[in-house]
Amino acid sequence: MGEQDANYRFADEATIEPEHITRARAHALELGAAPVSAAVGAQCAVLAAASQALNIVEIGTGAGVSGLWLLYGSPRATLTTIDSEPEHLGAARQAFSEAKIPPARARFITGRAAEVLPRMNEASYDIVLVDADPEGVIEYVEHGLRLVRAGGTVLVPRVLRNGAVSDPVRRDAVTAAYRSLISETQASPAVIGALSIVGEGLLQLTTRPAG
């Protein structure tokens, strides 16, 4: 194992996940919901805490794991989570209930993100997490940047596509879309972007105030 791989493994294993999130993770894996890693979840929690987020949107529920991490970081926030799979939303409801999160702090929307997002109010959210079908990642990030307030943050986990993005041989449409997303946002004057390589990767985009 090389030094870099050892660092990745150490960082992943060093993350201590709260018990209620670990239980939700186990259920998510049973459903095949592919939750975010604990390392990425912890980074989302830190960003939610640092921004004192009060209004959060999650595109892709993952049976509740990422939402629980975000609310762990910002206990006063209200989370709106969108998913086309009723079973995943049901698992998230159960996980939130077991974690004793008040019902008023979580809003569950069943539907395709491409149909739900255009109806949501722009510049109204502190954080938008994009973890839905990868084929629509660029469209969802565009919506996310519209929905967050000035100084708000869009988070995109799994952005490295299990090593595909860094592999020049991989030229499929989804991998190319993720490469384009990273390069264009890094060069954009409208956002401050950072790419974390811990876990499955996390792209962080904070909008700059106009003017």
C-alpha positions as a printed Julia matrix, in Angstrom:
211×3 Matrix{Float64}:
   0.0    0.0     0.0
   1.4    3.39   -1.03
   1.64   6.38    1.29
  -1.34   8.1    -0.33
  -3.54   5.01   -0.08
  -2.5    4.59    3.55
  -3.53   8.18    4.25
  -6.93   7.64    2.62
  -7.51   4.5     4.65
  -6.41   6.14    7.89
  -8.68   9.14    7.32
 -11.65   6.9     6.56
 -11.07   4.66    9.57
 -10.44   7.6    11.92
 -13.98   8.92   11.45
 -16.23   8.04   14.38
 -19.83   7.79   13.28
 -22.65   8.46   15.76
 -24.57   5.32   16.65
 -27.88   6.5    15.19
 -26.2    7.14   11.81
 -24.48   3.74   11.88
 -27.88   2.09   12.35
 -29.3    4.07    9.43
 -26.28   3.05    7.32
 -26.91  -0.64    7.99
 -30.53  -0.28    6.88
 -29.52   1.71    3.81
 -27.09  -1.01    2.76
 -29.8   -3.63    3.17
 -31.95  -1.61    0.75
 -29.08  -1.1    -1.7
 -29.3    2.66   -1.18
 -25.5    3.25   -1.24
 -25.15   5.85    1.54
 -22.27   8.34    1.63
 -19.21   7.21    3.56
 -18.72   8.25    7.16
 -15.73  10.39    6.15
 -17.78  12.35    3.61
 -20.72  12.55    6.01
 -18.48  14.05    8.68
 -17.23  16.68    6.23
 -20.83  17.58    5.39
 -21.58  17.9     9.1
 -18.62  20.24    9.61
 -19.72  22.45    6.71
 -23.29  22.55    8.03
 -22.0   23.51   11.48
 -19.56  26.12   10.17
 -22.22  27.82    8.07
 -24.83  27.56   10.84
 -27.18  26.21    8.2
 -30.89  26.56    8.88
 -32.37  25.46    5.53
 -30.93  22.45    3.72
 -32.0   20.59    0.57
 -30.87  17.07   -0.16
 -31.24  15.65   -3.67
 -31.13  11.88   -3.16
 -32.08  10.59    0.27
 -29.87   7.49    0.53
 -32.2    6.15    3.25
 -31.31   9.03    5.55
 -27.57   8.76    6.19
 -26.42  12.02    4.59
 -29.41  13.89    6.02
 -28.6   12.66    9.51
 -25.01  13.84    9.12
 -26.15  17.29    7.97
 -28.54  17.63   10.9
 -25.87  16.32   13.25
 -23.76  19.3    12.18
 -26.6   21.79   12.35
 -29.2   20.64   14.9
 -31.48  23.66   14.33
 -31.73  23.18   10.57
 -34.75  22.07    8.58
 -34.0   19.46    5.9
 -35.94  18.96    2.67
 -35.0   15.63    1.11
 -36.06  14.55   -2.4
 -36.03  11.01   -3.78
 -37.9    9.06   -6.42
 -37.77   5.86   -4.34
 -40.57   5.73   -1.74
 -38.79   2.88    0.05
 -35.69   5.0     0.59
 -37.76   7.89    1.89
 -39.59   5.51    4.21
 -36.28   4.27    5.58
 -35.17   7.86    6.12
 -38.37   8.67    8.0
 -37.77   5.71   10.27
 -34.12   6.67   10.82
 -35.06  10.25   11.65
 -37.76   9.08   14.05
 -35.34   6.72   15.81
 -32.86   9.61   16.08
 -35.62  11.67   17.75
 -35.49  14.39   15.12
 -38.71  16.44   15.41
 -41.04  15.91   12.41
 -41.08  19.67   11.75
 -37.37  19.58   10.94
 -37.67  17.13    8.03
 -39.69  17.39    4.84
 -39.84  14.34    2.56
 -40.7   14.78   -1.13
 -41.32  11.81   -3.4
 -40.53  12.63   -7.01
 -37.92  13.1    -9.68
 -35.51  15.88   -8.78
 -35.68  17.31  -12.31
 -39.41  17.92  -11.79
 -39.3   19.04   -8.15
 -36.33  21.44   -8.18
 -37.68  24.0   -10.69
 -40.62  24.64   -8.32
 -38.41  25.47   -5.34
 -37.6   29.03   -4.31
 -34.26  30.36   -5.44
 -31.68  31.86   -3.06
 -33.55  30.32   -0.1
 -31.21  27.62    1.21
 -27.9   27.45    3.02
 -26.79  24.05    1.72
 -27.85  21.86   -1.2
 -26.43  18.33   -1.29
 -26.52  16.62   -4.71
 -26.46  12.82   -4.46
 -28.97  11.69   -7.09
 -28.58   9.82  -10.37
 -25.16  10.72  -11.83
 -26.54  11.23  -15.34
 -28.19  14.42  -14.14
 -25.38  15.77  -11.97
 -24.7   18.94  -13.98
 -28.41  19.83  -14.15
 -28.81  19.22  -10.41
 -25.77  21.31   -9.52
 -27.09  24.16  -11.66
 -30.36  23.97   -9.74
 -28.43  23.8    -6.47
 -26.48  26.96   -7.27
 -29.77  28.69   -8.05
 -31.37  27.54   -4.8
 -28.62  28.51   -2.36
 -28.34  32.02   -0.97
 -25.26  34.18   -1.59
 -22.54  32.49    0.41
 -24.46  29.19    0.41
 -22.83  25.9    -0.47
 -23.54  23.07   -2.91
 -22.05  19.7    -1.96
 -21.5   16.88   -4.47
 -20.35  13.54   -3.03
 -19.06  10.63   -5.18
 -17.56  13.18   -7.54
 -14.45  11.06   -8.2
 -16.56   8.12   -9.46
 -14.42   5.43   -7.78
 -11.28   6.58   -9.57
 -12.89   6.91  -13.01
 -12.56  10.71  -13.16
  -8.8   10.61  -12.69
  -8.37   7.8   -15.26
  -7.7    9.35  -18.7
  -8.82   6.14  -20.38
 -12.37   6.54  -19.09
 -14.32   8.6   -21.61
 -17.95   7.63  -20.98
 -20.54  10.41  -20.79
 -21.03  10.32  -17.02
 -17.31  10.43  -16.24
 -16.85  13.26  -18.75
 -19.7   15.17  -17.09
 -18.03  14.91  -13.67
 -14.68  16.04  -15.12
 -16.4   19.0   -16.77
 -18.23  19.86  -13.55
 -14.99  19.92  -11.56
 -12.95  21.88  -14.1
 -15.64  24.45  -14.86
 -16.51  25.16  -11.25
 -12.87  25.43  -10.26
 -12.43  28.08  -12.95
 -15.69  29.91  -12.27
 -15.52  33.36  -10.66
 -19.05  32.81   -9.29
 -18.04  30.18   -6.75
 -15.22  29.2    -4.42
 -14.6   25.52   -5.1
 -12.69  22.82   -3.25
 -12.31  19.14   -4.03
 -11.83  16.73   -1.14
 -10.48  13.27   -1.98
 -11.35  11.64    1.33
 -13.83   8.79    1.02
 -15.52   8.79   -2.37
 -14.71  12.46   -2.89
 -16.66  15.62   -2.14
 -16.9   18.7    -4.35
 -17.69  21.83   -2.32
 -18.97  24.95   -4.07
 -19.69  28.14   -2.12
 -21.3   30.97   -4.05
 -19.73  34.42   -4.02
 -21.96  37.39   -3.16
 -22.89  39.42   -6.24
 -20.85  42.56   -6.81
